[in-house]
């Protein structure tokens, strides 16, 4: 048996196994092969591995001290397939990003400040620089914290994250087709969509356009196999239109993400209601990279999101998700737009994962 050191951490509303690059170098095997075997894929239960059998618990974070002067840590995200023997490297996970600063400080890659510590993380999937800030009173990283976020029943260490100039990190343009709205085919008919790349590539549809209210539960959406097929088909159509794949069959499972939006009720504190799908199922809360994309969409006239919002969203957007309200913030620093959110993180375990000698 080979022993692979790893940490199990919660970042935001996701759980991820955290590795260092050198630990995943196994002679005669690719990193993809190593991750798939460690997670127990392909298998919908991932019963012979450490995967959790859902998109939010089949994730890997791979870290190393940065080779770039602009960052402290190089961070690569891997979405490990569950029923598919495939690892998706095409995008970032904003929730998992929250583990980078605590891990880097604990490893001594970044010296802890007396009050708080800033960590510059470079996401290599998207070339996105993320500034993370955590509290380190007396120069010590706390083992736990009291920050609560929607979708997590227990508190964790607060991690503030700002995405610098997030537009076009994957495709090169905020609106990859050049337009704030496009027509896409859903179940044989044309519907209006916004295709946007900010934080992550996302296709945004108005829930009403696909026969939904936007307030549906996970069971109500995930239980409709016909709906999921049509939503994945339109998502794959968007992947081709955004230049992410040459054909629908070539589209990754993780990108683009798909968001369904609806107008918020008059007595709601939210600006907009959001249901986001991840790996073909409803996300229990909201992907943070998706919230960045939705924030920038809300700030540009003519998008599906902007047309549903009547208030001023220049400073950020409040989104109603299945788990509660998610608040983003937006500002400009030295002429560079920054979109951010507050997450929480917690280290769950340190482990040695056992990899069979042959498989």
mmCIF file of C-alpha atoms in Angstrom:
data_model
loop_
_atom_site.group_PDB
_atom_site.id
_atom_site.type_symbol
_atom_site.label_atom_id
_atom_site.label_comp_id
_atom_site.label_asym_id
_atom_site.label_seq_id
_atom_site.Cartn_x
_atom_site.Cartn_y
_atom_site.Cartn_z
ATOM 1 C CA UNK A 1 0.000 0.000 0.000
ATOM 2 C CA UNK A 2 1.129 3.522 -0.782
ATOM 3 C CA UNK A 3 0.397 6.126 1.878
ATOM 4 C CA UNK A 4 -0.829 9.504 0.600
ATOM 5 C CA UNK A 5 -0.885 12.282 3.252
ATOM 6 C CA UNK A 6 -3.982 14.462 3.092
ATOM 7 C CA UNK A 7 -6.196 16.766 5.118
ATOM 8 C CA UNK A 8 -9.968 16.596 5.089
ATOM 9 C CA UNK A 9 -11.427 20.089 5.238
ATOM 10 C CA UNK A 10 -14.732 21.850 4.865
ATOM 11 C CA UNK A 11 -14.653 24.990 2.778
ATOM 12 C CA UNK A 12 -17.937 26.882 2.667
ATOM 13 C CA UNK A 13 -20.682 24.408 1.764
ATOM 14 C CA UNK A 14 -18.293 21.853 0.252
ATOM 15 C CA UNK A 15 -15.966 19.209 1.655
ATOM 16 C CA UNK A 16 -12.652 18.541 -0.019
ATOM 17 C CA UNK A 17 -9.569 16.433 0.395
ATOM 18 C CA UNK A 18 -6.486 18.646 0.438
ATOM 19 C CA UNK A 19 -3.224 17.347 -1.020
ATOM 20 C CA UNK A 20 0.195 18.738 -1.790
ATOM 21 C CA UNK A 21 1.359 18.208 -5.377
ATOM 22 C CA UNK A 22 4.354 16.068 -4.495
ATOM 23 C CA UNK A 23 2.165 13.633 -2.556
ATOM 24 C CA UNK A 24 0.169 12.726 -5.673
ATOM 25 C CA UNK A 25 3.161 11.772 -7.799
ATOM 26 C CA UNK A 26 2.913 7.976 -8.150
ATOM 27 C CA UNK A 27 5.292 6.268 -10.604
ATOM 28 C CA UNK A 28 3.472 4.937 -13.659
ATOM 29 C CA UNK A 29 0.186 6.703 -12.812
ATOM 30 C CA UNK A 30 -1.289 10.057 -13.748
ATOM 31 C CA UNK A 31 -2.682 12.379 -11.086
ATOM 32 C CA UNK A 32 -6.146 11.750 -12.564
ATOM 33 C CA UNK A 33 -5.766 7.995 -12.064
ATOM 34 C CA UNK A 34 -4.537 8.471 -8.492
ATOM 35 C CA UNK A 35 -7.436 10.758 -7.553
ATOM 36 C CA UNK A 36 -10.072 8.498 -9.110
ATOM 37 C CA UNK A 37 -8.792 5.485 -7.193
ATOM 38 C CA UNK A 38 -8.472 7.361 -3.907
ATOM 39 C CA UNK A 39 -12.037 8.662 -4.226
ATOM 40 C CA UNK A 40 -13.435 5.286 -5.301
ATOM 41 C CA UNK A 41 -14.629 6.307 -8.762
ATOM 42 C CA UNK A 42 -16.385 5.347 -10.934
ATOM 43 C CA UNK A 43 -19.097 4.249 -8.512
ATOM 44 C CA UNK A 44 -22.208 6.187 -7.520
ATOM 45 C CA UNK A 45 -21.519 5.424 -3.852
ATOM 46 C CA UNK A 46 -17.722 5.739 -4.086
ATOM 47 C CA UNK A 47 -17.857 2.910 -1.563
ATOM 48 C CA UNK A 48 -14.193 1.882 -1.889
ATOM 49 C CA UNK A 49 -12.772 5.381 -1.560
ATOM 50 C CA UNK A 50 -12.996 8.675 0.307
ATOM 51 C CA UNK A 51 -15.507 10.374 -1.999
ATOM 52 C CA UNK A 52 -18.864 11.289 -0.531
ATOM 53 C CA UNK A 53 -21.035 10.307 -3.489
ATOM 54 C CA UNK A 54 -22.191 13.899 -4.207
ATOM 55 C CA UNK A 55 -20.751 16.762 -6.234
ATOM 56 C CA UNK A 56 -20.102 18.825 -3.086
ATOM 57 C CA UNK A 57 -18.143 16.004 -1.411
ATOM 58 C CA UNK A 58 -16.141 14.648 -4.360
ATOM 59 C CA UNK A 59 -13.611 17.449 -4.602
ATOM 60 C CA UNK A 60 -9.849 17.738 -4.316
ATOM 61 C CA UNK A 61 -7.675 20.749 -3.554
ATOM 62 C CA UNK A 62 -3.997 20.510 -4.521
ATOM 63 C CA UNK A 63 -1.594 23.055 -3.056
ATOM 64 C CA UNK A 64 2.014 24.154 -3.165
ATOM 65 C CA UNK A 65 3.998 27.287 -2.312
ATOM 66 C CA UNK A 66 3.609 29.597 -5.289
ATOM 67 C CA UNK A 67 6.231 29.928 -7.996
ATOM 68 C CA UNK A 68 4.740 33.348 -8.844
ATOM 69 C CA UNK A 69 5.785 36.614 -7.185
ATOM 70 C CA UNK A 70 2.177 37.793 -7.112
ATOM 71 C CA UNK A 71 0.911 34.890 -4.958
ATOM 72 C CA UNK A 72 1.786 32.977 -1.799
ATOM 73 C CA UNK A 73 0.091 29.702 -2.725
ATOM 74 C CA UNK A 74 -0.667 27.976 -6.021
ATOM 75 C CA UNK A 75 -4.052 26.283 -5.754
ATOM 76 C CA UNK A 76 -5.510 23.768 -8.204
ATOM 77 C CA UNK A 77 -9.051 22.434 -7.900
ATOM 78 C CA UNK A 78 -10.203 19.032 -9.162
ATOM 79 C CA UNK A 79 -13.834 17.940 -9.420
ATOM 80 C CA UNK A 80 -13.594 14.166 -9.211
ATOM 81 C CA UNK A 81 -16.183 12.297 -11.242
ATOM 82 C CA UNK A 82 -18.512 9.990 -9.330
ATOM 83 C CA UNK A 83 -20.097 7.659 -11.869
ATOM 84 C CA UNK A 84 -17.709 8.789 -14.609
ATOM 85 C CA UNK A 85 -14.034 7.844 -14.723
ATOM 86 C CA UNK A 86 -13.052 11.436 -15.269
ATOM 87 C CA UNK A 87 -11.519 14.347 -13.365
ATOM 88 C CA UNK A 88 -12.649 17.838 -14.340
ATOM 89 C CA UNK A 89 -9.909 20.486 -14.127
ATOM 90 C CA UNK A 90 -11.835 23.127 -16.074
ATOM 91 C CA UNK A 91 -12.932 25.490 -13.330
ATOM 92 C CA UNK A 92 -12.480 26.611 -9.745
ATOM 93 C CA UNK A 93 -14.604 25.938 -6.649
ATOM 94 C CA UNK A 94 -15.089 29.101 -4.629
ATOM 95 C CA UNK A 95 -16.243 27.216 -1.547
ATOM 96 C CA UNK A 96 -13.184 24.959 -1.507
ATOM 97 C CA UNK A 97 -11.010 28.036 -2.033
ATOM 98 C CA UNK A 98 -11.714 28.936 1.586
ATOM 99 C CA UNK A 99 -9.435 26.145 2.855
ATOM 100 C CA UNK A 100 -6.309 27.562 1.195
ATOM 101 C CA UNK A 101 -5.441 30.304 3.699
ATOM 102 C CA UNK A 102 -5.910 28.178 6.858
ATOM 103 C CA UNK A 103 -3.880 25.339 5.345
ATOM 104 C CA UNK A 104 -1.055 27.611 4.146
ATOM 105 C CA UNK A 105 -0.750 29.334 7.525
ATOM 106 C CA UNK A 106 -0.763 26.051 9.440
ATOM 107 C CA UNK A 107 1.938 24.651 7.125
ATOM 108 C CA UNK A 108 4.084 27.745 7.677
ATOM 109 C CA UNK A 109 4.029 28.789 4.026
ATOM 110 C CA UNK A 110 2.634 32.173 5.141
ATOM 111 C CA UNK A 111 3.661 33.785 8.444
ATOM 112 C CA UNK A 112 0.707 34.637 10.682
ATOM 113 C CA UNK A 113 0.168 38.312 11.504
ATOM 114 C CA UNK A 114 -0.581 39.552 15.007
ATOM 115 C CA UNK A 115 -4.225 40.363 14.290
ATOM 116 C CA UNK A 116 -5.087 38.961 10.881
ATOM 117 C CA UNK A 117 -3.292 37.319 7.984
ATOM 118 C CA UNK A 118 -3.730 37.889 4.258
ATOM 119 C CA UNK A 119 -2.950 35.046 1.868
ATOM 120 C CA UNK A 120 -2.702 35.534 -1.886
ATOM 121 C CA UNK A 121 -3.931 32.365 -3.592
ATOM 122 C CA UNK A 122 -3.494 31.852 -7.327
ATOM 123 C CA UNK A 123 -6.066 29.456 -8.742
ATOM 124 C CA UNK A 124 -4.250 27.695 -11.563
ATOM 125 C CA UNK A 125 -7.459 26.432 -13.203
ATOM 126 C CA UNK A 126 -8.524 29.975 -14.095
ATOM 127 C CA UNK A 127 -5.401 32.068 -13.395
ATOM 128 C CA UNK A 128 -7.554 33.898 -10.830
ATOM 129 C CA UNK A 129 -5.852 35.714 -7.947
ATOM 130 C CA UNK A 130 -7.874 35.493 -4.720
ATOM 131 C CA UNK A 131 -7.057 37.552 -1.632
ATOM 132 C CA UNK A 132 -8.023 35.677 1.536
ATOM 133 C CA UNK A 133 -8.056 37.102 5.040
ATOM 134 C CA UNK A 134 -8.357 35.160 8.291
ATOM 135 C CA UNK A 135 -8.137 36.176 11.928
ATOM 136 C CA UNK A 136 -4.879 35.241 13.700
ATOM 137 C CA UNK A 137 -4.995 36.947 17.125
ATOM 138 C CA UNK A 138 -1.586 36.944 18.761
ATOM 139 C CA UNK A 139 -0.101 35.384 15.624
ATOM 140 C CA UNK A 140 -2.003 32.121 16.090
ATOM 141 C CA UNK A 141 -4.497 30.513 13.702
ATOM 142 C CA UNK A 142 -7.562 29.418 15.636
ATOM 143 C CA UNK A 143 -8.589 25.764 15.482
ATOM 144 C CA UNK A 144 -12.215 26.802 15.136
ATOM 145 C CA UNK A 145 -14.340 29.899 14.768
ATOM 146 C CA UNK A 146 -17.856 31.265 15.191
ATOM 147 C CA UNK A 147 -18.709 32.216 11.611
ATOM 148 C CA UNK A 148 -22.048 30.829 10.446
ATOM 149 C CA UNK A 149 -22.982 30.664 6.740
ATOM 150 C CA UNK A 150 -26.121 29.421 4.940
ATOM 151 C CA UNK A 151 -25.989 25.709 4.211
ATOM 152 C CA UNK A 152 -23.727 24.750 7.131
ATOM 153 C CA UNK A 153 -25.316 23.999 10.540
ATOM 154 C CA UNK A 154 -22.128 24.582 12.543
ATOM 155 C CA UNK A 155 -19.691 27.516 12.801
ATOM 156 C CA UNK A 156 -16.194 27.664 11.365
ATOM 157 C CA UNK A 157 -13.231 29.951 10.876
ATOM 158 C CA UNK A 158 -14.231 33.097 8.982
ATOM 159 C CA UNK A 159 -12.458 33.489 5.635
ATOM 160 C CA UNK A 160 -12.954 36.680 3.645
ATOM 161 C CA UNK A 161 -12.320 36.179 -0.068
ATOM 162 C CA UNK A 162 -11.988 38.777 -2.801
ATOM 163 C CA UNK A 163 -11.715 37.742 -6.473
ATOM 164 C CA UNK A 164 -9.551 40.256 -8.349
ATOM 165 C CA UNK A 165 -10.756 41.226 -11.837
ATOM 166 C CA UNK A 166 -12.723 37.965 -12.235
ATOM 167 C CA UNK A 167 -14.151 38.637 -15.697
ATOM 168 C CA UNK A 168 -13.132 36.325 -18.527
ATOM 169 C CA UNK A 169 -10.664 34.178 -16.612
ATOM 170 C CA UNK A 170 -11.648 31.009 -18.481
ATOM 171 C CA UNK A 171 -12.819 32.233 -21.896
ATOM 172 C CA UNK A 172 -11.106 35.641 -22.114
ATOM 173 C CA UNK A 173 -14.343 37.686 -22.076
ATOM 174 C CA UNK A 174 -17.011 38.563 -19.511
ATOM 175 C CA UNK A 175 -19.644 37.698 -22.118
ATOM 176 C CA UNK A 176 -17.973 34.999 -24.264
ATOM 177 C CA UNK A 177 -20.395 35.505 -27.180
ATOM 178 C CA UNK A 178 -20.071 39.278 -26.974
ATOM 179 C CA UNK A 179 -23.704 39.777 -25.941
ATOM 180 C CA UNK A 180 -25.402 40.045 -22.520
ATOM 181 C CA UNK A 181 -28.178 37.712 -23.701
ATOM 182 C CA UNK A 182 -28.419 34.894 -26.226
ATOM 183 C CA UNK A 183 -31.089 32.504 -27.422
ATOM 184 C CA UNK A 184 -30.546 28.860 -26.505
ATOM 185 C CA UNK A 185 -32.656 25.782 -27.149
ATOM 186 C CA UNK A 186 -34.464 24.233 -24.192
ATOM 187 C CA UNK A 187 -36.742 21.251 -24.838
ATOM 188 C CA UNK A 188 -37.136 22.180 -28.500
ATOM 189 C CA UNK A 189 -37.877 25.889 -28.011
ATOM 190 C CA UNK A 190 -35.795 29.042 -27.804
ATOM 191 C CA UNK A 191 -35.337 30.730 -24.432
ATOM 192 C CA UNK A 192 -33.276 33.730 -23.371
ATOM 193 C CA UNK A 193 -30.022 33.109 -21.491
ATOM 194 C CA UNK A 194 -27.035 35.043 -20.238
ATOM 195 C CA UNK A 195 -23.698 33.331 -20.857
ATOM 196 C CA UNK A 196 -21.132 34.873 -18.533
ATOM 197 C CA UNK A 197 -17.585 34.118 -17.419
ATOM 198 C CA UNK A 198 -16.688 35.673 -14.051
ATOM 199 C CA UNK A 199 -15.293 33.503 -11.283
ATOM 200 C CA UNK A 200 -16.520 30.583 -13.381
ATOM 201 C CA UNK A 201 -18.401 30.184 -16.666
ATOM 202 C CA UNK A 202 -22.155 30.190 -16.003
ATOM 203 C CA UNK A 203 -25.312 29.968 -18.077
ATOM 204 C CA UNK A 204 -28.167 31.891 -16.458
ATOM 205 C CA UNK A 205 -31.800 31.124 -17.264
ATOM 206 C CA UNK A 206 -34.941 32.666 -15.848
ATOM 207 C CA UNK A 207 -36.690 29.894 -13.937
ATOM 208 C CA UNK A 208 -40.044 30.827 -15.439
ATOM 209 C CA UNK A 209 -38.661 30.250 -18.950
ATOM 210 C CA UNK A 210 -38.133 26.554 -18.163
ATOM 211 C CA UNK A 211 -41.450 26.073 -16.367
ATOM 212 C CA UNK A 212 -40.253 26.624 -12.798
ATOM 213 C CA UNK A 213 -40.846 29.234 -10.111
ATOM 214 C CA UNK A 214 -37.247 29.397 -8.848
ATOM 215 C CA UNK A 215 -38.376 28.458 -5.339
ATOM 216 C CA UNK A 216 -38.271 24.673 -5.882
ATOM 217 C CA UNK A 217 -36.563 22.353 -3.421
ATOM 218 C CA UNK A 218 -33.776 19.940 -4.303
ATOM 219 C CA UNK A 219 -36.251 17.040 -4.255
ATOM 220 C CA UNK A 220 -38.609 18.846 -6.634
ATOM 221 C CA UNK A 221 -35.858 19.473 -9.189
ATOM 222 C CA UNK A 222 -33.648 16.405 -8.746
ATOM 223 C CA UNK A 223 -36.710 14.150 -8.880
ATOM 224 C CA UNK A 224 -37.558 15.249 -12.423
ATOM 225 C CA UNK A 225 -35.332 13.217 -14.710
ATOM 226 C CA UNK A 226 -36.805 14.795 -17.849
ATOM 227 C CA UNK A 227 -36.074 18.306 -16.590
ATOM 228 C CA UNK A 228 -32.493 17.419 -15.659
ATOM 229 C CA UNK A 229 -31.889 15.995 -19.143
ATOM 230 C CA UNK A 230 -33.132 19.189 -20.798
ATOM 231 C CA UNK A 231 -31.148 21.408 -18.411
ATOM 232 C CA UNK A 232 -27.958 19.473 -19.045
ATOM 233 C CA UNK A 233 -28.580 19.638 -22.783
ATOM 234 C CA UNK A 234 -28.927 23.430 -22.723
ATOM 235 C CA UNK A 235 -25.856 23.642 -20.480
ATOM 236 C CA UNK A 236 -23.851 21.654 -23.033
ATOM 237 C CA UNK A 237 -25.190 23.917 -25.785
ATOM 238 C CA UNK A 238 -23.873 26.876 -23.777
ATOM 239 C CA UNK A 239 -20.468 25.188 -23.419
ATOM 240 C CA UNK A 240 -20.129 25.127 -27.213
ATOM 241 C CA UNK A 241 -21.350 28.707 -27.614
ATOM 242 C CA UNK A 242 -18.875 29.891 -24.934
ATOM 243 C CA UNK A 243 -15.956 28.143 -26.619
ATOM 244 C CA UNK A 244 -15.517 25.676 -23.757
ATOM 245 C CA UNK A 245 -16.086 22.598 -25.925
ATOM 246 C CA UNK A 246 -16.117 21.746 -29.612
ATOM 247 C CA UNK A 247 -19.306 19.719 -29.285
ATOM 248 C CA UNK A 248 -22.002 19.039 -26.721
ATOM 249 C CA UNK A 249 -20.580 15.582 -26.098
ATOM 250 C CA UNK A 250 -17.196 17.115 -25.262
ATOM 251 C CA UNK A 251 -18.604 19.479 -22.605
ATOM 252 C CA UNK A 252 -17.302 19.006 -19.076
ATOM 253 C CA UNK A 253 -19.710 18.014 -16.306
ATOM 254 C CA UNK A 254 -18.645 20.861 -14.031
ATOM 255 C CA UNK A 255 -18.570 23.795 -16.465
ATOM 256 C CA UNK A 256 -20.370 25.824 -17.369
ATOM 257 C CA UNK A 257 -22.448 25.897 -14.225
ATOM 258 C CA UNK A 258 -26.176 26.510 -14.656
ATOM 259 C CA UNK A 259 -28.168 29.003 -12.599
ATOM 260 C CA UNK A 260 -31.933 29.446 -12.534
ATOM 261 C CA UNK A 261 -33.020 32.877 -11.310
ATOM 262 C CA UNK A 262 -36.343 34.413 -10.329
ATOM 263 C CA UNK A 263 -37.628 37.724 -9.076
ATOM 264 C CA UNK A 264 -37.561 38.060 -5.282
ATOM 265 C CA UNK A 265 -40.813 38.584 -3.381
ATOM 266 C CA UNK A 266 -41.529 42.180 -2.367
ATOM 267 C CA UNK A 267 -41.098 41.392 1.344
ATOM 268 C CA UNK A 268 -37.867 39.420 0.788
ATOM 269 C CA UNK A 269 -34.502 40.872 1.822
ATOM 270 C CA UNK A 270 -32.974 39.289 -1.269
ATOM 271 C CA UNK A 271 -32.362 41.022 -4.593
ATOM 272 C CA UNK A 272 -32.901 37.805 -6.550
ATOM 273 C CA UNK A 273 -33.775 34.130 -6.007
ATOM 274 C CA UNK A 274 -31.233 31.568 -7.254
ATOM 275 C CA UNK A 275 -31.192 27.820 -7.815
ATOM 276 C CA UNK A 276 -27.832 26.572 -9.100
ATOM 277 C CA UNK A 277 -27.074 23.137 -10.481
ATOM 278 C CA UNK A 278 -23.749 21.389 -9.915
ATOM 279 C CA UNK A 279 -22.792 18.153 -11.687
ATOM 280 C CA UNK A 280 -26.385 17.661 -12.796
ATOM 281 C CA UNK A 281 -28.035 18.138 -9.390
ATOM 282 C CA UNK A 282 -29.289 21.119 -7.393
ATOM 283 C CA UNK A 283 -26.564 22.731 -5.301
ATOM 284 C CA UNK A 284 -27.603 22.768 -1.609
ATOM 285 C CA UNK A 285 -26.717 26.458 -1.350
ATOM 286 C CA UNK A 286 -24.720 28.339 -3.999
ATOM 287 C CA UNK A 287 -21.314 27.910 -5.607
ATOM 288 C CA UNK A 288 -19.250 30.956 -4.636
ATOM 289 C CA UNK A 289 -17.696 31.269 -8.082
ATOM 290 C CA UNK A 290 -21.272 31.165 -9.370
ATOM 291 C CA UNK A 291 -22.237 33.976 -6.988
ATOM 292 C CA UNK A 292 -19.393 36.072 -8.428
ATOM 293 C CA UNK A 293 -20.724 35.522 -11.945
ATOM 294 C CA UNK A 294 -24.279 36.349 -10.886
ATOM 295 C CA UNK A 295 -23.085 39.516 -9.136
ATOM 296 C CA UNK A 296 -21.350 40.773 -12.268
ATOM 297 C CA UNK A 297 -24.342 39.793 -14.392
ATOM 298 C CA UNK A 298 -26.596 41.804 -12.079
ATOM 299 C CA UNK A 299 -24.358 44.835 -12.587
ATOM 300 C CA UNK A 300 -24.620 44.798 -16.390
ATOM 301 C CA UNK A 301 -27.780 46.021 -18.093
ATOM 302 C CA UNK A 302 -29.690 43.680 -20.340
ATOM 303 C CA UNK A 303 -28.722 40.403 -18.647
ATOM 304 C CA UNK A 304 -31.300 37.911 -17.410
ATOM 305 C CA UNK A 305 -30.285 38.724 -13.833
ATOM 306 C CA UNK A 306 -30.325 42.513 -14.142
ATOM 307 C CA UNK A 307 -33.817 42.464 -15.652
ATOM 308 C CA UNK A 308 -35.173 40.827 -12.467
ATOM 309 C CA UNK A 309 -33.645 43.310 -10.007
ATOM 310 C CA UNK A 310 -34.983 46.783 -9.261
ATOM 311 C CA UNK A 311 -32.539 47.916 -6.527
ATOM 312 C CA UNK A 312 -28.967 49.211 -6.650
ATOM 313 C CA UNK A 313 -26.475 46.327 -6.744
ATOM 314 C CA UNK A 314 -23.271 48.314 -7.326
ATOM 315 C CA UNK A 315 -21.958 47.355 -3.875
ATOM 316 C CA UNK A 316 -23.043 43.710 -4.039
ATOM 317 C CA UNK A 317 -25.992 41.362 -4.384
ATOM 318 C CA UNK A 318 -28.105 39.471 -1.850
ATOM 319 C CA UNK A 319 -29.278 36.112 -3.204
ATOM 320 C CA UNK A 320 -31.969 33.817 -1.819
ATOM 321 C CA UNK A 321 -30.718 30.205 -2.052
ATOM 322 C CA UNK A 322 -32.184 26.902 -0.794
ATOM 323 C CA UNK A 323 -30.045 27.302 2.345
ATOM 324 C CA UNK A 324 -30.742 30.992 3.009
ATOM 325 C CA UNK A 325 -29.300 34.369 2.037
ATOM 326 C CA UNK A 326 -25.877 34.699 0.409
ATOM 327 C CA UNK A 327 -24.400 38.207 0.323
ATOM 328 C CA UNK A 328 -21.639 39.279 -2.039
ATOM 329 C CA UNK A 329 -19.713 42.549 -2.066
ATOM 330 C CA UNK A 330 -18.183 44.486 -4.923
ATOM 331 C CA UNK A 331 -15.625 47.287 -4.954
ATOM 332 C CA UNK A 332 -12.690 48.723 -6.886
ATOM 333 C CA UNK A 333 -9.130 48.605 -5.560
ATOM 334 C CA UNK A 334 -6.468 50.583 -7.392
ATOM 335 C CA UNK A 335 -8.650 50.571 -10.475
ATOM 336 C CA UNK A 336 -9.215 46.812 -10.365
ATOM 337 C CA UNK A 337 -12.720 45.397 -9.774
ATOM 338 C CA UNK A 338 -12.963 42.992 -6.849
ATOM 339 C CA UNK A 339 -15.967 40.785 -6.096
ATOM 340 C CA UNK A 340 -15.999 38.941 -2.802
ATOM 341 C CA UNK A 341 -17.905 36.900 -0.270
ATOM 342 C CA UNK A 342 -17.476 35.684 3.297
ATOM 343 C CA UNK A 343 -17.071 31.949 3.802
ATOM 344 C CA UNK A 344 -16.115 29.696 6.687
ATOM 345 C CA UNK A 345 -13.719 26.758 6.856
ATOM 346 C CA UNK A 346 -12.809 23.986 9.259
ATOM 347 C CA UNK A 347 -10.165 21.286 9.305
ATOM 348 C CA UNK A 348 -11.972 17.987 9.865
ATOM 349 C CA UNK A 349 -9.145 15.467 9.939
ATOM 350 C CA UNK A 350 -5.557 14.700 9.036
ATOM 351 C CA UNK A 351 -5.098 11.377 7.310
ATOM 352 C CA UNK A 352 -2.943 8.961 5.386
ATOM 353 C CA UNK A 353 -4.957 7.633 2.470
ATOM 354 C CA UNK A 354 -4.033 4.114 1.445
ATOM 355 C CA UNK A 355 -3.587 3.494 -2.254
ATOM 356 C CA UNK A 356 -3.488 -0.156 -3.436
ATOM 357 C CA UNK A 357 -0.237 -1.255 -5.043
ATOM 358 C CA UNK A 358 -2.179 -2.388 -8.111
ATOM 359 C CA UNK A 359 -5.612 -1.543 -9.500
#
